[in-house]
Coordinates of C-alpha atoms and ligand atoms in Angstrom, one line a residue:
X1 CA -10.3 2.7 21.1
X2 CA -7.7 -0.2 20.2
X3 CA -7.7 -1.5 17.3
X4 CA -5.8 -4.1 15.8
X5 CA -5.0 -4.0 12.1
X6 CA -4.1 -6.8 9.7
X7 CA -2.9 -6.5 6.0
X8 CA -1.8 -9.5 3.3
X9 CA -3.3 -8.1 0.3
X10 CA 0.2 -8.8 -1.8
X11 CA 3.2 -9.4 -0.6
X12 CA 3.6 -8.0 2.9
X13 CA 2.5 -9.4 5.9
X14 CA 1.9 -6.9 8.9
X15 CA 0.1 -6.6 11.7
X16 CA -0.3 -3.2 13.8
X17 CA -1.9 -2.1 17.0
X18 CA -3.0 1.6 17.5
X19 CA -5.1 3.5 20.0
X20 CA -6.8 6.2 18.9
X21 CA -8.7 8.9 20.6
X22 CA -10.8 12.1 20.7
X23 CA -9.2 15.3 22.2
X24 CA -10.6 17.8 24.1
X25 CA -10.6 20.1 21.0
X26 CA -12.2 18.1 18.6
X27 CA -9.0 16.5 17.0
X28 CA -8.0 12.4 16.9
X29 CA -4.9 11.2 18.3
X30 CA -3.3 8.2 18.3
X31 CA -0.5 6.0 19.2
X32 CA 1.2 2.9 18.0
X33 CA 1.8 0.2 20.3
X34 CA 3.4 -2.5 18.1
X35 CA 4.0 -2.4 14.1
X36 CA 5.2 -5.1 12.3
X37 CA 5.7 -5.4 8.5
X38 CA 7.1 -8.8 6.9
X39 CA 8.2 -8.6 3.3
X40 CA 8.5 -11.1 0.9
X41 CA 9.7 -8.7 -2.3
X42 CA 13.6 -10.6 -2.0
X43 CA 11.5 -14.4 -2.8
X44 CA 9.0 -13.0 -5.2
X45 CA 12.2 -10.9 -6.8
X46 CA 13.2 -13.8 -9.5
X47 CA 9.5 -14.2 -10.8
X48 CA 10.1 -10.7 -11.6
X49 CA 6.7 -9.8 -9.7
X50 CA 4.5 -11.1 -7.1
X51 CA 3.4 -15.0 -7.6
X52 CA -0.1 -15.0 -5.9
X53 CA 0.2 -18.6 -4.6
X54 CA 3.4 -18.3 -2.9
X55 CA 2.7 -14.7 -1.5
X56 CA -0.1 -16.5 0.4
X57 CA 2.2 -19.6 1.2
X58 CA 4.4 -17.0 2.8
X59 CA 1.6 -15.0 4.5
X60 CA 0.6 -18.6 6.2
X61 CA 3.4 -19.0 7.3
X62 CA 4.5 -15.6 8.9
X63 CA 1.1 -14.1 10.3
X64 CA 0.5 -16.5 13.3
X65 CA 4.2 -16.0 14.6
X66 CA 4.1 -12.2 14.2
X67 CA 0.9 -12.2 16.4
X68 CA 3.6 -14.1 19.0
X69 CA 5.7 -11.1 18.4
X70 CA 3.1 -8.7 18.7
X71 CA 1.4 -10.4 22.2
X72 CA 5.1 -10.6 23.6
X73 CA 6.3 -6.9 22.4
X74 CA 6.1 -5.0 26.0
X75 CA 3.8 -2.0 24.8
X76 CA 1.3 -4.6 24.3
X77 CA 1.6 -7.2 26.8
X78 CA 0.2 -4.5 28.9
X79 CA -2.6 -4.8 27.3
X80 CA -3.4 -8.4 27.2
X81 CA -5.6 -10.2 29.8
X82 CA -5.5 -13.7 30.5
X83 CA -8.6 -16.0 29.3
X84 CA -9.8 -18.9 31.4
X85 CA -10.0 -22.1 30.0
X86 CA -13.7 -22.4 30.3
X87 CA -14.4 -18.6 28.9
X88 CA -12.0 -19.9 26.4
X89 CA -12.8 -23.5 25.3
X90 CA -15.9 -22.9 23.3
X91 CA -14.7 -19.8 21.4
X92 CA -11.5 -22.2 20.9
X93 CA -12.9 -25.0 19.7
X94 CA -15.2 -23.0 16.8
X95 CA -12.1 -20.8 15.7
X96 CA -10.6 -24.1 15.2
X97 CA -13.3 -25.5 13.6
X98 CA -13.5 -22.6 11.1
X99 CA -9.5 -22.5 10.2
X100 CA -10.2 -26.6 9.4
X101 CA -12.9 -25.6 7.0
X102 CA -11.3 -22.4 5.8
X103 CA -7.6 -22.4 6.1
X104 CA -6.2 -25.6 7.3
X105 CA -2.7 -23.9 6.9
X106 CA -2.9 -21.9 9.7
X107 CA -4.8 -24.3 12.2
X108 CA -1.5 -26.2 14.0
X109 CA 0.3 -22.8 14.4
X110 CA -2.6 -21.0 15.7
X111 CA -3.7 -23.6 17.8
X112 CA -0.6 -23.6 19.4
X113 CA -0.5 -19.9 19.7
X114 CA -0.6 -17.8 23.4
X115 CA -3.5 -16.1 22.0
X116 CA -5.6 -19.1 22.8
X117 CA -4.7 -18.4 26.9
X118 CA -3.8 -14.3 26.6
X119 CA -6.1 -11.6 25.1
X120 CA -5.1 -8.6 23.9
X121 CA -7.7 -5.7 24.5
X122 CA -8.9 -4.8 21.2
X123 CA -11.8 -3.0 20.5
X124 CA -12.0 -4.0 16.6
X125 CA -10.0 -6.0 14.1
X126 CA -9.3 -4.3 10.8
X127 CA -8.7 -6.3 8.1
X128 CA -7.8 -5.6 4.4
X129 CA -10.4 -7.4 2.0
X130 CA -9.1 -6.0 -1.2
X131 CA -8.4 -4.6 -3.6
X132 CA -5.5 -7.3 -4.1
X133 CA -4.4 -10.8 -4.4
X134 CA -7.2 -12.5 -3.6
X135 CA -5.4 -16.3 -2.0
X136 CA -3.0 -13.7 -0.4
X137 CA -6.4 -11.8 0.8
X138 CA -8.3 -14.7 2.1
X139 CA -5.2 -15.6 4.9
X140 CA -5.4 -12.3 6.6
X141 CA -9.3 -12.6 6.4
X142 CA -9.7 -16.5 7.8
X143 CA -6.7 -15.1 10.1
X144 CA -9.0 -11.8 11.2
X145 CA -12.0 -14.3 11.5
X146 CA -10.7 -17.2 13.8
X147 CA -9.0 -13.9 16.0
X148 CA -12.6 -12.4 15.7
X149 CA -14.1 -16.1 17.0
X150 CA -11.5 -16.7 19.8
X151 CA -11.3 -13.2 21.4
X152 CA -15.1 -12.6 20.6
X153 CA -13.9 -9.6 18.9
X154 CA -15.5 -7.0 16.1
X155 CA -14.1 -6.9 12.4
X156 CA -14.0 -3.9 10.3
X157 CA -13.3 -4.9 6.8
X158 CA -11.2 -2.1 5.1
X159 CA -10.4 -1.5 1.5
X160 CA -6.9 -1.1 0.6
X161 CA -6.8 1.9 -1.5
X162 CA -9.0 3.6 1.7
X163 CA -5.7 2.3 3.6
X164 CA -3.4 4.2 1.7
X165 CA -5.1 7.6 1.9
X166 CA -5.7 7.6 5.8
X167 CA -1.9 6.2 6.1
X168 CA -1.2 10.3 4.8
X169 CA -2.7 11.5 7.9
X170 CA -0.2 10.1 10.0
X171 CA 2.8 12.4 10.9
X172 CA 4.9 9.8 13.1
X173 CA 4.9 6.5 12.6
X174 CA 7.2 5.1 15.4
X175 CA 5.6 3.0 18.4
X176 CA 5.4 5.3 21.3
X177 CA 4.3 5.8 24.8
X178 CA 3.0 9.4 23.5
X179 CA -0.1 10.2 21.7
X180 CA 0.1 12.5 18.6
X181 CA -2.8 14.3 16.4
X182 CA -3.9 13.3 13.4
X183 CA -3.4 15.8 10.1
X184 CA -6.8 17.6 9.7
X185 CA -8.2 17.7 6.4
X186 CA -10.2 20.1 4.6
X187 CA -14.1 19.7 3.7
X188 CA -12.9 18.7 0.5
X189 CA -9.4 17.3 -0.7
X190 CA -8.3 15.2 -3.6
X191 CA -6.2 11.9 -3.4
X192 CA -3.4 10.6 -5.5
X193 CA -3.6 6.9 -5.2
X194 CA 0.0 5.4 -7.2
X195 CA 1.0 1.6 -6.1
X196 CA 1.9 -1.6 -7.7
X197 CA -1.7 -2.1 -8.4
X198 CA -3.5 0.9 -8.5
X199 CA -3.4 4.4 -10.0
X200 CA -6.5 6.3 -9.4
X201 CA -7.7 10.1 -8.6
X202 CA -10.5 10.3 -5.8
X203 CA -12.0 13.0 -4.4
X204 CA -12.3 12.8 -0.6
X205 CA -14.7 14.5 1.6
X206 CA -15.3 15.0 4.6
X207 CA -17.5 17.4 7.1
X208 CA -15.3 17.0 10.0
X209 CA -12.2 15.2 10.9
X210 CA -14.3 13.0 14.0
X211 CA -14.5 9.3 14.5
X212 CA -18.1 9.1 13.7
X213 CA -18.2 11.1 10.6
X214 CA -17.0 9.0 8.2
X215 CA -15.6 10.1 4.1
X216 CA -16.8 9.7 1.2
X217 CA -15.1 9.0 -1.8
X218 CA -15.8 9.7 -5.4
X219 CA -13.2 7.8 -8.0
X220 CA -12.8 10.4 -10.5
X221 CA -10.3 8.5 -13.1
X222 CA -7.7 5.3 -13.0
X223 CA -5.5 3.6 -15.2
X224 CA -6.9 2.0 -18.4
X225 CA -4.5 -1.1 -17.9
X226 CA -1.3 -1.5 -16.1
X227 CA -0.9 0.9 -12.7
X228 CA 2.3 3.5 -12.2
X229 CA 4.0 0.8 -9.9
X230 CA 3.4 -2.2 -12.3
X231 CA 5.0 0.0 -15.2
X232 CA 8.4 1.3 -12.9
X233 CA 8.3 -2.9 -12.1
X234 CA 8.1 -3.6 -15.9
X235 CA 11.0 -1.3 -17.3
X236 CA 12.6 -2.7 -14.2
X237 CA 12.5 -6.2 -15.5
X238 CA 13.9 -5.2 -19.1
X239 CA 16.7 -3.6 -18.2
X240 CA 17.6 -6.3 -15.8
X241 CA 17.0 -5.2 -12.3
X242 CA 15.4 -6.8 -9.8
X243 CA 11.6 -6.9 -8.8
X244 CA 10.6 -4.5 -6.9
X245 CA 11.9 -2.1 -9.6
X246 CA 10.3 1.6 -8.5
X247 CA 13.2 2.3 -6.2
X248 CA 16.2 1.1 -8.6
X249 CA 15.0 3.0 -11.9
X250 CA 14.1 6.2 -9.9
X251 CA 17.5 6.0 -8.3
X252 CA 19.2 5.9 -11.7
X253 CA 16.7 8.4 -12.8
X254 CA 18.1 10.9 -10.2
X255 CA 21.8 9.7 -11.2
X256 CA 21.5 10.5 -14.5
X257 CA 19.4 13.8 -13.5
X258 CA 22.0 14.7 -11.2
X259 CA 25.4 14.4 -13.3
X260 CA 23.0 16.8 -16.0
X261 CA 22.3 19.4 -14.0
X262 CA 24.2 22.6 -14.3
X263 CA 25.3 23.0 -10.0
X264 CA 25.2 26.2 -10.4
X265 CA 21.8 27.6 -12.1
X266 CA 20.0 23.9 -11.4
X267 CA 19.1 23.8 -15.2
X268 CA 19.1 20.3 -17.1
X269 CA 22.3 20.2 -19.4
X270 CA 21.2 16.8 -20.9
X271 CA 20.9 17.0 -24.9
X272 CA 19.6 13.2 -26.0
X273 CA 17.2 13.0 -28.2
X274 CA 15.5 9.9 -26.1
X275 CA 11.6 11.0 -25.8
X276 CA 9.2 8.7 -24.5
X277 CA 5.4 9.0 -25.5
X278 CA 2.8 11.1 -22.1
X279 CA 0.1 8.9 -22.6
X280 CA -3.0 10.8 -22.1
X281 CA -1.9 13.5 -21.3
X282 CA -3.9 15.5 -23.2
X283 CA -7.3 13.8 -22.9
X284 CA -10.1 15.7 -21.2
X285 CA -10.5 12.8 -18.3
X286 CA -8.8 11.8 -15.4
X287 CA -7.5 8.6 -16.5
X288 CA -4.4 7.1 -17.1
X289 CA -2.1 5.0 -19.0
X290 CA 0.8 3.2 -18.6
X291 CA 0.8 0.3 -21.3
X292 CA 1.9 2.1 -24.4
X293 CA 5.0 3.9 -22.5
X294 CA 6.2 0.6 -21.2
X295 CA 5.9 -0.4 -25.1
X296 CA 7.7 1.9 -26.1
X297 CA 10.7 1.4 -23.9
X298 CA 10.4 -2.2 -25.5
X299 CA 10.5 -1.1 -28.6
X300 CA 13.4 0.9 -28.4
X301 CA 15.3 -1.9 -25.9
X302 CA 14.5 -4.1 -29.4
X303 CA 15.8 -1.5 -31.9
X304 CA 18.8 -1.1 -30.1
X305 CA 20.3 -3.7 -27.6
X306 CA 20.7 -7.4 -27.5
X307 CA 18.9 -9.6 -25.4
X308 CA 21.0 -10.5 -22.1
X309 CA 21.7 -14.1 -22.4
X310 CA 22.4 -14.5 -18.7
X311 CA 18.5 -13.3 -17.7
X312 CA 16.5 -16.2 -16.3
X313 CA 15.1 -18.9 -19.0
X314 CA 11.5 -17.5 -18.4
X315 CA 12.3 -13.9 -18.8
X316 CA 15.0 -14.1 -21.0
X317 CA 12.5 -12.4 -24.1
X318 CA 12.4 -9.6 -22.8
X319 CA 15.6 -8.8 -20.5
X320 CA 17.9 -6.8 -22.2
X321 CA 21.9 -5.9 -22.2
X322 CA 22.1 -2.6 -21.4
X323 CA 25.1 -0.1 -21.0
X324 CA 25.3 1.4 -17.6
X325 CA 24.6 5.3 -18.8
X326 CA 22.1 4.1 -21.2
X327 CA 20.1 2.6 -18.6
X328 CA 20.5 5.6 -16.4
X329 CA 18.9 7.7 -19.5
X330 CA 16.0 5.4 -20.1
X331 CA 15.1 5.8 -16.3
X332 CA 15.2 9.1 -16.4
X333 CA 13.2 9.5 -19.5
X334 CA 10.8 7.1 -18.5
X335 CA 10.4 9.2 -15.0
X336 CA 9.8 12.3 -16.9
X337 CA 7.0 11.1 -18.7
X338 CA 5.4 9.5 -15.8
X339 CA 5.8 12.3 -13.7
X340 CA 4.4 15.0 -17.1
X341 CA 1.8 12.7 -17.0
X342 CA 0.4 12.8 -13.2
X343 CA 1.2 16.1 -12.7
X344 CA -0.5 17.1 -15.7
X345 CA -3.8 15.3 -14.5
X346 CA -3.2 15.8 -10.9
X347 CA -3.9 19.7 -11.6
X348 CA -6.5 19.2 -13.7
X349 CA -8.3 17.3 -10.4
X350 CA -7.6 19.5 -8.0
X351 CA -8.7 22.6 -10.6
X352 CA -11.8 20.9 -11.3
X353 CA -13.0 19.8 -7.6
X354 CA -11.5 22.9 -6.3
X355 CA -9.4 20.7 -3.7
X356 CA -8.4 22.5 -0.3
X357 CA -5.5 19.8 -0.1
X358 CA -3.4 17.0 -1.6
X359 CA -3.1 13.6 -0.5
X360 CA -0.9 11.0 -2.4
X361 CA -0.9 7.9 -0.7
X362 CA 0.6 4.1 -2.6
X363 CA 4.2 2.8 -2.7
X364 CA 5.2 4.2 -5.7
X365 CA 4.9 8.3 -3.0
X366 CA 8.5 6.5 -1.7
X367 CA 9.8 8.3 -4.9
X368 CA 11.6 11.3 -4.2
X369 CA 11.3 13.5 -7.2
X370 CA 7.5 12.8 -7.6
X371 CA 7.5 14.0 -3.8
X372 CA 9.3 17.1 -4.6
X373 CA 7.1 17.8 -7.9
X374 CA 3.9 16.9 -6.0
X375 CA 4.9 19.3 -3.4
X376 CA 5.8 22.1 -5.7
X377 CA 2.5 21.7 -7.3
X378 CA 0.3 22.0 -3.8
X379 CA 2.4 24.8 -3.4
X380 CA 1.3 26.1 -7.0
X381 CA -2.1 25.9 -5.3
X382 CA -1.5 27.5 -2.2
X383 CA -3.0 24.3 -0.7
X384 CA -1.3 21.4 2.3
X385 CA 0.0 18.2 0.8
X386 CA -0.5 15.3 2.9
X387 CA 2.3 12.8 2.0
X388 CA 2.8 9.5 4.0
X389 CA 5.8 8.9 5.8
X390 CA 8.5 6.0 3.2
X391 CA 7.8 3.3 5.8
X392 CA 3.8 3.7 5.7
X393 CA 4.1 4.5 2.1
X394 CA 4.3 0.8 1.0
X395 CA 1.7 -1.7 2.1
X396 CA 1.5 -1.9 6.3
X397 CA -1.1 -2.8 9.1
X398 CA -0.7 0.7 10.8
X399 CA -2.9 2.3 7.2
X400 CA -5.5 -0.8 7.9
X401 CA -5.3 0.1 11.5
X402 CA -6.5 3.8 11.2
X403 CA -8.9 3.2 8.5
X404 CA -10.9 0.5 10.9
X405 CA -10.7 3.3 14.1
X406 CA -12.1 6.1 11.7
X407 CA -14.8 3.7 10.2
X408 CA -18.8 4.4 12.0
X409 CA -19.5 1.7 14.8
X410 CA -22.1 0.7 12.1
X411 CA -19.2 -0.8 9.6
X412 CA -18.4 -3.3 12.5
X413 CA -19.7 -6.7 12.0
X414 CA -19.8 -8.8 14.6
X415 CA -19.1 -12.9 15.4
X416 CA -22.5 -13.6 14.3
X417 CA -22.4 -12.3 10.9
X418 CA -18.4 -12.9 10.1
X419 CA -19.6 -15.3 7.2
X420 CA -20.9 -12.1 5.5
X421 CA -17.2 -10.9 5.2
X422 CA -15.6 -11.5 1.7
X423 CA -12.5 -10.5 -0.4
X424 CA -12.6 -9.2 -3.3
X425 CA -9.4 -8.6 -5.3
X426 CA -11.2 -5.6 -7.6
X427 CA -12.6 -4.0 -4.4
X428 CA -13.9 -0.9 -5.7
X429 CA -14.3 2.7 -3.5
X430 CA -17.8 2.7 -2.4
Ligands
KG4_1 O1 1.5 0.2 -2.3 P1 2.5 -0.8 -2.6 O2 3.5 -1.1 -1.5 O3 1.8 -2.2 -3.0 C1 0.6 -2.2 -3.7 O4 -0.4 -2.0 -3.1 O5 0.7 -2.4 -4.9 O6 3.3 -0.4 -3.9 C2 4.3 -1.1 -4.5 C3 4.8 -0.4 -5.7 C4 5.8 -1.3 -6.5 O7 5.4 -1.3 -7.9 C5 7.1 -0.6 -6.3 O8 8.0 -0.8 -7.4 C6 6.7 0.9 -6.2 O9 5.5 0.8 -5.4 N1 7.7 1.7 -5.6 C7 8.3 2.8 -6.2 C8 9.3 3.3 -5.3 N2 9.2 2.5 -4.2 C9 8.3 1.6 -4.4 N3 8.1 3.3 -7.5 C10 8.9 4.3 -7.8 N4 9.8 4.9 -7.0 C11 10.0 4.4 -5.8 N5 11.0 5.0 -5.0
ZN2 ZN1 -0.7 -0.9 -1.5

């Protein structure tokens, strides 16, 4: 099966196509043909977070000239067929038709686009439908939709979160002629969801690892208010560093963890006295967090530094002058607590469902240390940990991709009902 996959729920724009199949012993494999992620994090970087109107501005404006790109990339040209103008004209005019009604910013580019005369060979078009940014949402959708129309194509509508726990079960992420297996997973694992906008526990299950058995997912706690990403892109912010802000605090977390560690017994040698609140750690659920700790690096920012007066006008408030070192501490602080927090919970979950593996999936898994502690904590356990590789980690079309092949024939919906497909930016696990 080929499947083309399509993601815009925030502020990346990528398209993917993968084949997967069914080996002779009962495994999937697959292979990527053509992955392509556009990000938009350097324009959305001065709002200090992702402005839903202009991520969706830039999603318009991107998706139909990555799906030249993708048609034109060798590994899938082979793929394509060309469409007669007669086949074609009817299923053209209505895609048109529908982008007029629906999304008038794509109609001149996709009506101009090769994939009005050349086909690619999809079985199924998976398409994110939320959790997210629901303006963002609706271009990939109306995108997936008029595609769906004009190749006659099914569409598998896919919920992000689902995204980010199949993208673990992908060991290489690189286009290639070859086909690889999929990671098998236990009868019953427990997934680590940490992104931008979500922090949740689920507990996945499974009977068997096949195509047409699909999992199901119980949500067994999430965050209360702001997710794990949201808070890294919040102390971020404060201390001056630009959106996205996971990746620059954890890498002066690790500075100021490394330059405090004794080399030779690997012992901390840090004496401050800097101790930020676990949130929740203690309660008996399997929620989190985050609002409070980000507080409480305010607080202390207030009680002890000055504003920075160069910060832009509508975020000077809150943007602070901080010393190099001091910065470096806060980070580090701030990624101990976080981490207390989620391991804390994390092996409270996988006690409680009596988990046979670990999967994190979400961008904040790029992080390094939280890898590393995850890992030693599986290993606690005696149990796998399924992390995603860093460049499926973030938000792609190769996750979307994999969750629409392993989907049941019976989550397809086809031409006729495509009106029955919606977004929902609070997309919940079903
Ligand atoms: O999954 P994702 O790409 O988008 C959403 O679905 O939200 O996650 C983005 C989040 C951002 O908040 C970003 O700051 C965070 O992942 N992130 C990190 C790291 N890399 C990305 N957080 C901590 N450490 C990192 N290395
Ligand atoms: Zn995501």
């Amino acid at each position: 099966m080929i499947i083309l996959g399509i993601e815009t729920s925030c502020d990346e724009t990528a398209l993917c196509i993968l084949e997967v199949k069914d080996t002779a012993d009962g495994r999937i494999s697959y292979r990527i043909l053509e992955h392509l992620i556009s990000s938009q994090a350097q324009i959305h970087s001065e709002y200090g977070g992702v402005f839903p109107m202009l991520a969706k501005r830039e999603h318009a404006k991107n998706i139909v000239p990555m799906l030249e790109t993708l048609i034109s990339s060798s590994a899938v040209a082979n793929i394509t067929e060309n469409i007669s103008q007669d086949q074609n004209s009817q299923n053209k005019v209505e895609a048109i038709q529908y982008l007029e009604k629906n999304e008038p910013s794509l109609l001149e580019a996709f009506d101009r686009s090769t994939a009005g005369l050349r086909k690619i060979k999809i079985d199924r078009i998976a398409i994110t439908v939320g959790p997210g940014l629901e303006p963002a949402l609706w271009v990939g959708v109306n995108f997936a939709k008029a595609l769906g129309i004009l190749w006659n194509t099914p569409i598998v509508p896919i919920n992000h979160m689902e995204g980010h726990i199949v993208g673990s079960f992908i060991e290489n992420d690189e286009p290639s002629a070859e086909f690889y297996n999929l990671k098998k997973i236990p009868e019953t694992s427990l997934a680590l969801l940490i992104s931008g906008g979500h922090t949740e526990l689920v507990k996945v299950t499974t009977n068997n690892h096949t195509s047409d058995q699909h999992y199901s997912h119980t949500l067994l706690g999430s965050t209360r208010d702001d997710a794990l990403g949201e808070a890294y892109d919040k102390v971020a912010r404060m201390l001056g560093l630009p959106y996205p802000g996971g990746p620059q605090v954890s890498a002066l977390a690790n500075k100021y963890r490394e330059s405090h560690t004794d080399t030779s017994t690997g012992d901390a040698t840090d004496t401050h006295n800097l101790k930020f609140p676990r949130p929740m750690i203690d309660s008996k659920d399997y929620d989190f967090s985050f609002a409070g700790l980000k507080t409480s690096v305010l607080y202390y920012l207030r009680s002890q530094m000055k504003r920075d007066p160069y910060a832009p006008q509508k975020m000077r408030h809150d943007v602070f002058e901080v010393a190099e070192d001091t910065k470096e501490l806060i980070c580090y602080e701030f990624e101990e607590a976080i981490t207390d927090v989620i391991i804390t919970k994390t092996k409270a979950a996988i006690t409680a469902t009596g988990a046979k593996s670990l999967i994190v999936g979400g961008g904040v898994i790029a992080n390094n240390y939280l890898r590393k502690k995850l890992a030693a904590l599986a290993d606690d356990f005696s149990i796998p940990i399924l992390l995603p590789s860093k460049t499926v980690s973030g938000d792609n079309a190769l996750m979307i991709a994999l969750a629409g092949a392993l989907m049941p024939e019976n989550k397809t919906v086809n031409k006729i009902n495509f009106d029955q497909i919606k977004v929902s930016g609070h997309l919940a696990f079903v």
